[in-house]
Amino acid sequence: MWGGTLVTSAGGFVVPFLTIYLHSVRGYSVAFTGLTLTLFGVGSGIASLLGGVLADRFGRRTVLLAAEALSVIGMLGLGTAHTQPLVLAGTLVVGVGLNATRPARAAAIAELVAPEDRPRAYSLLYWATNLGFSVAAVTAGAAAEHGFLILFVGNALANLIAGVIVYRCVPETRKAKAVPDSDPDATTPTPTGTVYRDRPFLVLLGSVLLLGTLFQQPMVALPLTMTADHLSPADYGTAMMMNGLVIAVFQLPLTRLAGRLRPEHALAAATVLTGLGLGLTAAVHSVPGYAGTVVLWSLGEIVVWPTCMTLVSALAPPHQQGAYQGWFLSIWSVSVTLAPLLSSQLIGASGGTSIVWTTCLALSLLAATAHLLLARLRRPTEA
C-alpha cells in the first residue's frame, strides 16, 4: 500500500500543472479553466464518499483496482481531448479515479495494521504522499519542456503500476459480515444513519472542517500577505519550501513522539501549534519570519493528518471503515472549497490580511477544544 501510494504521488504530474495546461497551452479562457478545476473538485468530493461506501460493499481491493483503471482512462482521455466537453468529461473521470482510492486505502490499512501501529502507518502513508509530490513537482516541470502529453502518459503509467502493485501484492482486507447475533455490530446500518447517530464522529468531522480551512490559508492568503510586504513570488516559494523540508525531516520522529499521547490529546496539541504558526503570520514581515511560521504550522500538520485518520479508524464500525474514511475525506474537500470564500470575505471586510491570521488562531483553539471534547466522549468506550 505504501509503495503504491509513493508511485502514484511521484507520478502525479497532471493536477499541479492542470491550470497552466488548460489556460496557457490549450488557450482556454480563465472562466472555462475555473469551471474545469471546479468540476475536478466536485468529482473528488463525490469520489471520496462514494469510494468509501463501495469499498465497504464490494471490497477495498476491488475499489482500488477499479479506481486506478479509471484514472488511467481519464488521464489518457484528458491528454488527448480536443473539445471542451471532452476536457470536462476527462477531468471529472480523473477527479473520481484519483480520489476514490483514498478511503479504500485508508480502510485497508486500518485492517492490515494493529490499532497501536495505525498512527505510524498513516504517518508513513502521509510521508510517502508528500515525498512523491515533491518528486512529481520537479520531474513534471522538466518533462513539460518536451510537451504536456508526456505528463498525461506518465501519470497514467504511474496509476497503472500502482494498480499492478495492488493486484499482485495487496489482499482483500474487508472482514466477512458473518458475526454472532449477540455482537452489537452484527448488522451493518446505512453509512448516513450511522454517522448521524455517532456523536464522537460528528465532533471529529466538525473539527476536520476547521482544520481543512486552516491548512488552505497558506495557499490562499499567504501569497497576498507576502505581496503586501513587497515580497516576490520567489520569496513565497522559499518560505513554502520549508513545508516540504519539515515534513521530510520530522515526519517519522515526531510521529513517534505523538504516539506516546492519546490521539485526541496529540491532535489538540498539534492544532494549537498550527494556530500559533498561522497566527504569527500577521506579526512577521520578512522572508525568514514567514519561513519560521511555515515551520511551526508544518510541525502541526505532520501530526494532524495521520492522527485524524487514526481516530476515524478507531471510531468506525467494523464493516464501515471505508464509509467513515470517505466522510472524513469529503468533509476535508468541503473545507478546501470554503477556505477561499472565508479569507476573501474577511479581507474584503477589513481591507487587509491580518484578520485572516487572527481568525486562524481563534479557529485552531476552537478545533483543539473539540478534540478535548472528543477525548471525553470516547472515554466510556475505552477498555
mmCIF file of C-alpha atoms in Angstrom:
data_model
loop_
_atom_site.group_PDB
_atom_site.id
_atom_site.type_symbol
_atom_site.label_atom_id
_atom_site.label_comp_id
_atom_site.label_asym_id
_atom_site.label_seq_id
_atom_site.Cartn_x
_atom_site.Cartn_y
_atom_site.Cartn_z
ATOM 1 C CA MET A 1 0.000 0.000 0.000
ATOM 2 C CA TRP A 2 2.839 2.371 0.862
ATOM 3 C CA GLY A 3 4.676 1.570 -2.360
ATOM 4 C CA GLY A 4 1.576 2.133 -4.453
ATOM 5 C CA THR A 5 0.984 5.474 -2.741
ATOM 6 C CA LEU A 6 4.562 6.563 -3.388
ATOM 7 C CA VAL A 7 4.320 5.614 -7.064
ATOM 8 C CA THR A 8 1.050 7.478 -7.679
ATOM 9 C CA SER A 9 2.284 10.543 -5.799
ATOM 10 C CA ALA A 10 5.636 10.621 -7.587
ATOM 11 C CA GLY A 11 3.799 10.183 -10.877
ATOM 12 C CA GLY A 12 1.148 12.781 -10.078
ATOM 13 C CA PHE A 13 2.236 15.106 -12.873
ATOM 14 C CA VAL A 14 -1.064 16.405 -14.190
ATOM 15 C CA VAL A 15 -3.025 18.005 -11.348
ATOM 16 C CA PRO A 16 -0.365 20.565 -10.251
ATOM 17 C CA PHE A 17 0.044 21.753 -13.858
ATOM 18 C CA LEU A 18 -3.580 21.467 -14.979
ATOM 19 C CA THR A 19 -4.248 25.218 -14.773
ATOM 20 C CA ILE A 20 -1.151 26.038 -16.830
ATOM 21 C CA TYR A 21 -2.035 23.343 -19.364
ATOM 22 C CA LEU A 22 -5.625 24.471 -19.865
ATOM 23 C CA HIS A 23 -5.026 28.223 -19.926
ATOM 24 C CA SER A 24 -1.516 28.723 -21.300
ATOM 25 C CA VAL A 25 -1.074 25.668 -23.523
ATOM 26 C CA ARG A 26 -4.601 24.989 -24.777
ATOM 27 C CA GLY A 27 -5.654 28.635 -24.697
ATOM 28 C CA TYR A 28 -8.912 28.150 -22.813
ATOM 29 C CA SER A 29 -10.396 31.129 -21.008
ATOM 30 C CA VAL A 30 -9.952 31.762 -17.307
ATOM 31 C CA ALA A 31 -13.671 31.083 -16.841
ATOM 32 C CA PHE A 32 -13.503 27.672 -18.533
ATOM 33 C CA THR A 33 -10.317 26.785 -16.678
ATOM 34 C CA GLY A 34 -12.008 27.660 -13.395
ATOM 35 C CA LEU A 35 -15.050 25.580 -14.348
ATOM 36 C CA THR A 36 -12.816 22.630 -15.164
ATOM 37 C CA LEU A 37 -10.998 22.819 -11.837
ATOM 38 C CA THR A 38 -14.316 23.145 -10.020
ATOM 39 C CA LEU A 39 -15.533 20.004 -11.755
ATOM 40 C CA PHE A 40 -12.370 18.231 -10.650
ATOM 41 C CA GLY A 41 -13.140 19.260 -7.073
ATOM 42 C CA VAL A 42 -16.744 18.055 -7.374
ATOM 43 C CA GLY A 43 -15.556 14.712 -8.702
ATOM 44 C CA SER A 44 -13.033 14.459 -5.894
ATOM 45 C CA GLY A 45 -15.620 15.094 -3.199
ATOM 46 C CA ILE A 46 -18.129 12.637 -4.641
ATOM 47 C CA ALA A 47 -15.443 10.001 -5.133
ATOM 48 C CA SER A 48 -14.225 10.263 -1.538
ATOM 49 C CA LEU A 49 -17.655 9.475 -0.124
ATOM 50 C CA LEU A 50 -18.807 7.045 -2.813
ATOM 51 C CA GLY A 51 -15.453 5.268 -2.895
ATOM 52 C CA GLY A 52 -15.701 4.539 0.821
ATOM 53 C CA VAL A 53 -19.252 3.184 0.549
ATOM 54 C CA LEU A 54 -18.322 0.995 -2.430
ATOM 55 C CA ALA A 55 -15.216 -0.263 -0.610
ATOM 56 C CA ASP A 56 -17.446 -1.466 2.232
ATOM 57 C CA ARG A 57 -19.840 -3.179 -0.182
ATOM 58 C CA PHE A 58 -17.511 -4.680 -2.793
ATOM 59 C CA GLY A 59 -14.131 -4.720 -1.071
ATOM 60 C CA ARG A 60 -11.128 -2.433 -0.697
ATOM 61 C CA ARG A 61 -9.033 -4.233 -3.317
ATOM 62 C CA THR A 62 -11.832 -4.113 -5.893
ATOM 63 C CA VAL A 63 -12.306 -0.364 -5.490
ATOM 64 C CA LEU A 64 -8.561 0.297 -5.586
ATOM 65 C CA LEU A 65 -8.169 -1.635 -8.844
ATOM 66 C CA ALA A 66 -11.232 -0.021 -10.418
ATOM 67 C CA ALA A 67 -10.146 3.483 -9.380
ATOM 68 C CA GLU A 68 -6.618 3.048 -10.740
ATOM 69 C CA ALA A 69 -8.059 1.781 -14.041
ATOM 70 C CA LEU A 70 -10.442 4.742 -14.163
ATOM 71 C CA SER A 71 -7.505 7.103 -13.526
ATOM 72 C CA VAL A 72 -5.540 5.605 -16.421
ATOM 73 C CA ILE A 73 -8.520 6.015 -18.779
ATOM 74 C CA GLY A 74 -9.169 9.565 -17.542
ATOM 75 C CA MET A 75 -5.562 10.663 -17.882
ATOM 76 C CA LEU A 76 -5.194 9.387 -21.437
ATOM 77 C CA GLY A 77 -8.595 10.784 -22.379
ATOM 78 C CA LEU A 78 -7.887 14.205 -20.912
ATOM 79 C CA GLY A 79 -4.454 14.369 -22.515
ATOM 80 C CA THR A 80 -5.887 13.714 -25.979
ATOM 81 C CA ALA A 81 -9.172 15.659 -25.620
ATOM 82 C CA HIS A 82 -9.638 18.450 -28.179
ATOM 83 C CA THR A 83 -13.084 19.774 -27.328
ATOM 84 C CA GLN A 84 -14.368 21.445 -24.202
ATOM 85 C CA PRO A 85 -16.979 18.740 -23.413
ATOM 86 C CA LEU A 86 -14.302 16.041 -23.657
ATOM 87 C CA VAL A 87 -11.957 18.076 -21.430
ATOM 88 C CA LEU A 88 -14.711 18.412 -18.826
ATOM 89 C CA ALA A 89 -15.534 14.706 -19.034
ATOM 90 C CA GLY A 90 -11.885 13.701 -18.749
ATOM 91 C CA THR A 91 -11.347 15.986 -15.782
ATOM 92 C CA LEU A 92 -14.362 14.539 -13.979
ATOM 93 C CA VAL A 93 -13.137 10.981 -14.589
ATOM 94 C CA VAL A 94 -9.664 11.888 -13.334
ATOM 95 C CA GLY A 95 -11.078 13.529 -10.204
ATOM 96 C CA VAL A 96 -13.182 10.465 -9.422
ATOM 97 C CA GLY A 97 -10.429 7.949 -10.182
ATOM 98 C CA LEU A 98 -7.678 9.644 -8.205
ATOM 99 C CA ASN A 99 -9.781 10.221 -5.095
ATOM 100 C CA ALA A 100 -11.824 7.016 -4.940
ATOM 101 C CA THR A 101 -8.640 5.228 -3.890
ATOM 102 C CA ARG A 102 -8.192 7.283 -0.733
ATOM 103 C CA PRO A 103 -10.942 5.912 1.543
ATOM 104 C CA ALA A 104 -10.370 2.370 0.283
ATOM 105 C CA ARG A 105 -6.646 2.654 1.018
ATOM 106 C CA ALA A 106 -7.263 4.117 4.481
ATOM 107 C CA ALA A 107 -9.775 1.373 5.301
ATOM 108 C CA ALA A 108 -7.408 -1.354 4.110
ATOM 109 C CA ILE A 109 -4.601 -0.016 6.298
ATOM 110 C CA ALA A 110 -6.927 0.002 9.320
ATOM 111 C CA GLU A 111 -7.489 -3.709 8.720
ATOM 112 C CA LEU A 112 -3.912 -4.641 7.810
ATOM 113 C CA VAL A 113 -2.282 -2.905 10.775
ATOM 114 C CA ALA A 114 -2.829 -3.405 14.507
ATOM 115 C CA PRO A 115 -4.561 -0.452 16.257
ATOM 116 C CA GLU A 116 -1.451 0.519 18.206
ATOM 117 C CA ASP A 117 0.548 0.783 14.963
ATOM 118 C CA ARG A 118 -2.007 2.740 12.920
ATOM 119 C CA PRO A 119 -0.650 6.213 13.780
ATOM 120 C CA ARG A 120 2.756 5.197 12.422
ATOM 121 C CA ALA A 121 1.210 3.513 9.374
ATOM 122 C CA TYR A 122 -0.894 6.547 8.446
ATOM 123 C CA SER A 123 2.100 8.771 9.084
ATOM 124 C CA LEU A 124 4.208 6.703 6.691
ATOM 125 C CA LEU A 125 1.421 6.970 4.128
ATOM 126 C CA TYR A 126 1.322 10.762 4.515
ATOM 127 C CA TRP A 127 5.110 10.890 4.270
ATOM 128 C CA ALA A 128 5.019 8.895 1.020
ATOM 129 C CA THR A 129 2.379 11.244 -0.395
ATOM 130 C CA ASN A 130 4.439 14.352 0.338
ATOM 131 C CA LEU A 131 7.719 12.790 -0.743
ATOM 132 C CA GLY A 132 6.153 11.700 -4.010
ATOM 133 C CA PHE A 133 4.564 15.107 -4.572
ATOM 134 C CA SER A 134 7.966 16.779 -4.206
ATOM 135 C CA VAL A 135 9.438 14.426 -6.788
ATOM 136 C CA ALA A 136 6.466 14.964 -9.125
ATOM 137 C CA ALA A 137 6.713 18.751 -8.982
ATOM 138 C CA VAL A 138 10.354 18.724 -10.089
ATOM 139 C CA THR A 139 10.042 15.907 -12.629
ATOM 140 C CA ALA A 140 6.873 17.244 -14.213
ATOM 141 C CA GLY A 141 8.346 20.695 -14.635
ATOM 142 C CA ALA A 142 11.265 19.249 -16.562
ATOM 143 C CA ALA A 143 9.101 16.842 -18.559
ATOM 144 C CA ALA A 144 6.699 19.611 -19.594
ATOM 145 C CA GLU A 145 9.520 21.208 -21.558
ATOM 146 C CA HIS A 146 9.176 18.306 -24.009
ATOM 147 C CA GLY A 147 5.395 18.560 -24.337
ATOM 148 C CA PHE A 148 2.500 18.252 -21.956
ATOM 149 C CA LEU A 149 1.238 14.963 -23.405
ATOM 150 C CA ILE A 150 4.147 13.231 -21.676
ATOM 151 C CA LEU A 151 2.713 14.364 -18.342
ATOM 152 C CA PHE A 152 -0.597 12.609 -19.010
ATOM 153 C CA VAL A 153 1.107 9.450 -20.259
ATOM 154 C CA GLY A 154 3.497 9.424 -17.303
ATOM 155 C CA ASN A 155 0.661 9.946 -14.819
ATOM 156 C CA ALA A 156 -1.354 7.140 -16.449
ATOM 157 C CA LEU A 157 1.685 4.860 -16.278
ATOM 158 C CA ALA A 158 2.100 5.603 -12.556
ATOM 159 C CA ASN A 159 -1.543 4.686 -11.899
ATOM 160 C CA LEU A 160 -1.142 1.531 -13.959
ATOM 161 C CA ILE A 161 1.921 0.487 -11.943
ATOM 162 C CA ALA A 162 0.077 1.201 -8.693
ATOM 163 C CA GLY A 163 -2.794 -0.981 -9.893
ATOM 164 C CA VAL A 164 -0.383 -3.814 -10.689
ATOM 165 C CA ILE A 165 1.126 -3.491 -7.201
ATOM 166 C CA VAL A 166 -2.337 -3.786 -5.637
ATOM 167 C CA TYR A 167 -3.254 -6.721 -7.890
ATOM 168 C CA ARG A 168 -0.052 -8.645 -7.138
ATOM 169 C CA CYS A 169 0.656 -7.730 -3.518
ATOM 170 C CA VAL A 170 -2.423 -6.482 -1.659
ATOM 171 C CA PRO A 171 -5.037 -8.971 -0.427
ATOM 172 C CA GLU A 172 -8.680 -8.155 0.191
ATOM 173 C CA THR A 173 -8.935 -6.921 3.780
ATOM 174 C CA ARG A 174 -12.679 -6.428 4.187
ATOM 175 C CA LYS A 175 -13.959 -8.559 7.033
ATOM 176 C CA ALA A 176 -16.749 -11.040 6.441
ATOM 177 C CA LYS A 177 -20.137 -9.874 7.635
ATOM 178 C CA ALA A 178 -20.940 -13.103 9.439
ATOM 179 C CA VAL A 179 -20.710 -12.315 13.153
ATOM 180 C CA PRO A 180 -22.509 -13.667 16.224
ATOM 181 C CA ASP A 181 -26.041 -12.375 16.762
ATOM 182 C CA SER A 182 -25.034 -11.120 20.182
ATOM 183 C CA ASP A 183 -22.491 -8.788 18.624
ATOM 184 C CA PRO A 184 -23.842 -5.220 18.561
ATOM 185 C CA ASP A 185 -22.090 -4.765 15.208
ATOM 186 C CA ALA A 186 -23.851 -7.783 13.682
ATOM 187 C CA THR A 187 -25.936 -5.570 11.449
ATOM 188 C CA THR A 188 -24.474 -3.064 9.104
ATOM 189 C CA PRO A 189 -26.568 0.111 9.162
ATOM 190 C CA THR A 190 -26.528 2.573 6.342
ATOM 191 C CA PRO A 191 -23.489 4.871 6.405
ATOM 192 C CA THR A 192 -25.530 8.055 6.622
ATOM 193 C CA GLY A 193 -27.653 6.801 9.505
ATOM 194 C CA THR A 194 -24.616 5.614 11.418
ATOM 195 C CA VAL A 195 -22.784 8.921 11.025
ATOM 196 C CA TYR A 196 -25.777 10.980 12.120
ATOM 197 C CA ARG A 197 -26.036 8.960 15.332
ATOM 198 C CA ASP A 198 -22.309 8.882 16.068
ATOM 199 C CA ARG A 199 -21.700 11.918 18.310
ATOM 200 C CA PRO A 200 -17.918 11.470 18.664
ATOM 201 C CA PHE A 201 -17.523 11.147 14.907
ATOM 202 C CA LEU A 202 -19.661 14.237 14.293
ATOM 203 C CA VAL A 203 -17.423 16.187 16.675
ATOM 204 C CA LEU A 204 -14.378 14.976 14.748
ATOM 205 C CA LEU A 205 -15.949 15.958 11.419
ATOM 206 C CA GLY A 206 -16.641 19.443 12.786
ATOM 207 C CA SER A 207 -13.017 19.860 13.796
ATOM 208 C CA VAL A 208 -11.852 18.491 10.427
ATOM 209 C CA LEU A 209 -13.895 21.188 8.686
ATOM 210 C CA LEU A 210 -11.991 23.795 10.707
ATOM 211 C CA LEU A 211 -8.613 22.123 10.201
ATOM 212 C CA GLY A 212 -9.007 21.895 6.433
ATOM 213 C CA THR A 213 -9.903 25.580 6.302
ATOM 214 C CA LEU A 214 -6.796 26.433 8.316
ATOM 215 C CA PHE A 215 -4.376 24.435 6.203
ATOM 216 C CA GLN A 216 -5.608 26.037 2.972
ATOM 217 C CA GLN A 217 -4.777 29.576 4.077
ATOM 218 C CA PRO A 218 -1.027 29.319 3.314
ATOM 219 C CA MET A 219 -2.028 28.702 -0.322
ATOM 220 C CA VAL A 220 -4.861 31.259 -0.352
ATOM 221 C CA ALA A 221 -3.948 34.177 1.938
ATOM 222 C CA LEU A 222 -0.190 33.870 2.427
ATOM 223 C CA PRO A 223 0.710 34.966 -1.134
ATOM 224 C CA LEU A 224 -1.429 38.088 -0.643
ATOM 225 C CA THR A 225 0.155 38.794 2.733
ATOM 226 C CA MET A 226 3.703 38.498 1.408
ATOM 227 C CA THR A 227 2.863 40.562 -1.656
ATOM 228 C CA ALA A 228 1.593 43.340 0.617
ATOM 229 C CA ASP A 229 5.051 43.295 2.234
ATOM 230 C CA HIS A 230 6.597 43.842 -1.231
ATOM 231 C CA LEU A 231 7.992 40.315 -1.383
ATOM 232 C CA SER A 232 8.235 38.400 -4.664
ATOM 233 C CA PRO A 233 6.711 35.087 -5.762
ATOM 234 C CA ALA A 234 10.190 33.609 -5.395
ATOM 235 C CA ASP A 235 10.201 34.713 -1.756
ATOM 236 C CA TYR A 236 6.859 32.977 -1.277
ATOM 237 C CA GLY A 237 8.312 29.813 -2.820
ATOM 238 C CA THR A 238 11.309 29.999 -0.488
ATOM 239 C CA ALA A 239 9.083 30.272 2.578
ATOM 240 C CA MET A 240 6.776 27.445 1.446
ATOM 241 C CA MET A 241 9.766 25.236 0.669
ATOM 242 C CA MET A 242 10.151 24.847 4.426
ATOM 243 C CA ASN A 243 6.885 22.892 4.495
ATOM 244 C CA GLY A 244 8.247 20.036 2.409
ATOM 245 C CA LEU A 245 11.587 20.132 4.202
ATOM 246 C CA VAL A 246 9.991 19.917 7.647
ATOM 247 C CA ILE A 247 7.738 17.023 6.601
ATOM 248 C CA ALA A 248 10.654 15.118 5.065
ATOM 249 C CA VAL A 249 12.872 15.508 8.132
ATOM 250 C CA PHE A 250 10.464 15.440 11.076
ATOM 251 C CA GLN A 251 7.538 13.245 9.949
ATOM 252 C CA LEU A 252 8.799 9.983 11.419
ATOM 253 C CA PRO A 253 10.417 11.175 14.694
ATOM 254 C CA LEU A 254 7.531 13.496 15.523
ATOM 255 C CA THR A 255 5.040 10.698 14.867
ATOM 256 C CA ARG A 256 6.834 8.507 17.405
ATOM 257 C CA LEU A 257 6.686 11.337 19.925
ATOM 258 C CA ALA A 258 2.987 11.954 19.311
ATOM 259 C CA GLY A 259 2.333 8.222 19.647
ATOM 260 C CA ARG A 260 3.031 8.463 23.382
ATOM 261 C CA LEU A 261 -0.138 10.538 23.845
ATOM 262 C CA ARG A 262 -3.799 9.762 23.394
ATOM 263 C CA PRO A 263 -4.706 10.576 19.774
ATOM 264 C CA GLU A 264 -7.129 13.322 20.836
ATOM 265 C CA HIS A 265 -4.520 14.998 23.047
ATOM 266 C CA ALA A 266 -1.844 14.775 20.355
ATOM 267 C CA LEU A 267 -4.315 16.249 17.861
ATOM 268 C CA ALA A 268 -5.235 19.087 20.234
ATOM 269 C CA ALA A 269 -1.573 19.973 20.819
ATOM 270 C CA ALA A 270 -0.793 19.866 17.090
ATOM 271 C CA THR A 271 -3.823 22.041 16.342
ATOM 272 C CA VAL A 272 -2.695 24.703 18.829
ATOM 273 C CA LEU A 273 0.816 24.639 17.324
ATOM 274 C CA THR A 274 -0.726 25.058 13.869
ATOM 275 C CA GLY A 275 -2.790 28.010 15.106
ATOM 276 C CA LEU A 276 0.272 29.672 16.610
ATOM 277 C CA GLY A 277 2.185 29.334 13.361
ATOM 278 C CA LEU A 278 -0.664 30.756 11.317
ATOM 279 C CA GLY A 279 -1.479 33.462 13.858
ATOM 280 C CA LEU A 280 2.108 34.694 13.988
ATOM 281 C CA THR A 281 1.981 35.274 10.234
ATOM 282 C CA ALA A 282 0.298 38.594 10.970
ATOM 283 C CA ALA A 283 3.298 39.718 13.043
ATOM 284 C CA VAL A 284 6.171 38.984 10.618
ATOM 285 C CA HIS A 285 7.259 40.933 7.551
ATOM 286 C CA SER A 286 10.429 39.254 6.249
ATOM 287 C CA VAL A 287 11.222 36.038 4.392
ATOM 288 C CA PRO A 288 12.938 34.436 7.443
ATOM 289 C CA GLY A 289 9.938 35.410 9.569
ATOM 290 C CA TYR A 290 7.452 33.867 7.171
ATOM 291 C CA ALA A 291 9.645 30.778 6.842
ATOM 292 C CA GLY A 292 9.605 30.443 10.628
ATOM 293 C CA THR A 293 5.804 30.493 10.721
ATOM 294 C CA VAL A 294 5.708 27.852 7.988
ATOM 295 C CA VAL A 295 7.930 25.636 10.137
ATOM 296 C CA LEU A 296 5.517 25.957 13.076
ATOM 297 C CA TRP A 297 2.326 25.048 11.238
ATOM 298 C CA SER A 298 4.153 22.358 9.267
ATOM 299 C CA LEU A 299 5.094 20.633 12.548
ATOM 300 C CA GLY A 300 1.406 20.689 13.425
ATOM 301 C CA GLU A 301 0.443 19.363 10.000
ATOM 302 C CA ILE A 302 2.722 16.363 10.468
ATOM 303 C CA VAL A 303 0.617 15.194 13.424
ATOM 304 C CA VAL A 304 -2.850 16.354 12.345
ATOM 305 C CA TRP A 305 -3.467 14.335 9.193
ATOM 306 C CA PRO A 306 -2.285 10.852 10.360
ATOM 307 C CA THR A 307 -3.923 11.316 13.769
ATOM 308 C CA CYS A 308 -7.255 12.235 12.187
ATOM 309 C CA MET A 309 -7.142 9.081 10.074
ATOM 310 C CA THR A 310 -6.257 7.041 13.150
ATOM 311 C CA LEU A 311 -9.243 8.431 15.043
ATOM 312 C CA VAL A 312 -11.556 7.751 12.116
ATOM 313 C CA SER A 313 -10.407 4.119 12.027
ATOM 314 C CA ALA A 314 -10.978 3.849 15.786
ATOM 315 C CA LEU A 315 -14.490 5.340 15.619
ATOM 316 C CA ALA A 316 -15.681 3.412 12.550
ATOM 317 C CA PRO A 317 -17.833 0.277 12.981
ATOM 318 C CA PRO A 318 -16.008 -2.858 11.767
ATOM 319 C CA HIS A 319 -17.828 -3.053 8.431
ATOM 320 C CA GLN A 320 -17.870 0.685 7.684
ATOM 321 C CA GLN A 321 -14.209 1.655 7.682
ATOM 322 C CA GLY A 322 -14.480 2.775 4.082
ATOM 323 C CA ALA A 323 -17.626 4.852 4.594
ATOM 324 C CA TYR A 324 -16.222 6.637 7.644
ATOM 325 C CA GLN A 325 -12.930 7.381 5.888
ATOM 326 C CA GLY A 326 -14.976 8.632 2.940
ATOM 327 C CA TRP A 327 -16.942 11.026 5.139
ATOM 328 C CA PHE A 328 -13.704 12.320 6.640
ATOM 329 C CA LEU A 329 -12.136 12.930 3.220
ATOM 330 C CA SER A 330 -15.321 14.514 1.852
ATOM 331 C CA ILE A 331 -15.544 16.992 4.726
ATOM 332 C CA TRP A 332 -11.890 17.864 4.158
ATOM 333 C CA SER A 333 -12.728 18.530 0.496
ATOM 334 C CA VAL A 334 -15.583 20.814 1.560
ATOM 335 C CA SER A 335 -13.182 22.787 3.749
ATOM 336 C CA VAL A 336 -10.861 23.257 0.769
ATOM 337 C CA THR A 337 -13.779 24.845 -1.082
ATOM 338 C CA LEU A 338 -14.801 27.049 1.840
ATOM 339 C CA ALA A 339 -11.308 28.321 2.671
ATOM 340 C CA PRO A 340 -11.012 30.853 -0.191
ATOM 341 C CA LEU A 341 -14.540 32.114 0.494
ATOM 342 C CA LEU A 342 -13.759 32.705 4.167
ATOM 343 C CA SER A 343 -10.482 34.506 3.560
ATOM 344 C CA SER A 344 -11.854 36.661 0.738
ATOM 345 C CA GLN A 345 -14.784 37.801 2.868
ATOM 346 C CA LEU A 346 -12.505 38.644 5.791
ATOM 347 C CA ILE A 347 -10.031 40.516 3.593
ATOM 348 C CA GLY A 348 -12.831 42.404 1.879
ATOM 349 C CA ALA A 349 -14.384 43.442 5.178
ATOM 350 C CA SER A 350 -11.147 44.547 6.851
ATOM 351 C CA GLY A 351 -9.060 45.729 3.910
ATOM 352 C CA GLY A 352 -6.059 43.612 4.936
ATOM 353 C CA THR A 353 -4.971 40.032 5.586
ATOM 354 C CA SER A 354 -4.104 40.307 9.289
ATOM 355 C CA ILE A 355 -7.676 39.416 10.232
ATOM 356 C CA VAL A 356 -7.299 36.114 8.378
ATOM 357 C CA TRP A 357 -4.404 35.016 10.582
ATOM 358 C CA THR A 358 -6.096 36.177 13.777
ATOM 359 C CA THR A 359 -9.155 34.172 12.764
ATOM 360 C CA CYS A 360 -6.955 31.143 12.094
ATOM 361 C CA LEU A 361 -5.648 31.303 15.650
ATOM 362 C CA ALA A 362 -9.187 31.527 17.031
ATOM 363 C CA LEU A 363 -10.393 28.622 14.872
ATOM 364 C CA SER A 364 -7.443 26.483 15.934
ATOM 365 C CA LEU A 365 -8.335 26.977 19.591
ATOM 366 C CA LEU A 366 -11.939 26.042 18.817
ATOM 367 C CA ALA A 367 -10.791 22.908 16.989
ATOM 368 C CA ALA A 368 -8.451 21.964 19.857
ATOM 369 C CA THR A 369 -11.374 22.291 22.270
ATOM 370 C CA ALA A 370 -13.373 19.936 20.051
ATOM 371 C CA HIS A 371 -10.546 17.404 20.214
ATOM 372 C CA LEU A 372 -10.539 17.520 24.028
ATOM 373 C CA LEU A 373 -14.313 17.070 23.975
ATOM 374 C CA LEU A 374 -13.839 14.076 21.709
ATOM 375 C CA ALA A 375 -11.490 12.558 24.302
ATOM 376 C CA ARG A 376 -14.235 12.830 26.933
ATOM 377 C CA LEU A 377 -16.869 11.367 24.618
ATOM 378 C CA ARG A 378 -14.672 8.380 23.803
ATOM 379 C CA ARG A 379 -13.640 7.678 27.402
ATOM 380 C CA PRO A 380 -16.596 5.410 28.352
ATOM 381 C CA THR A 381 -15.904 3.081 25.419
ATOM 382 C CA GLU A 382 -12.259 2.533 26.255
ATOM 383 C CA ALA A 383 -11.063 -0.630 27.900
#
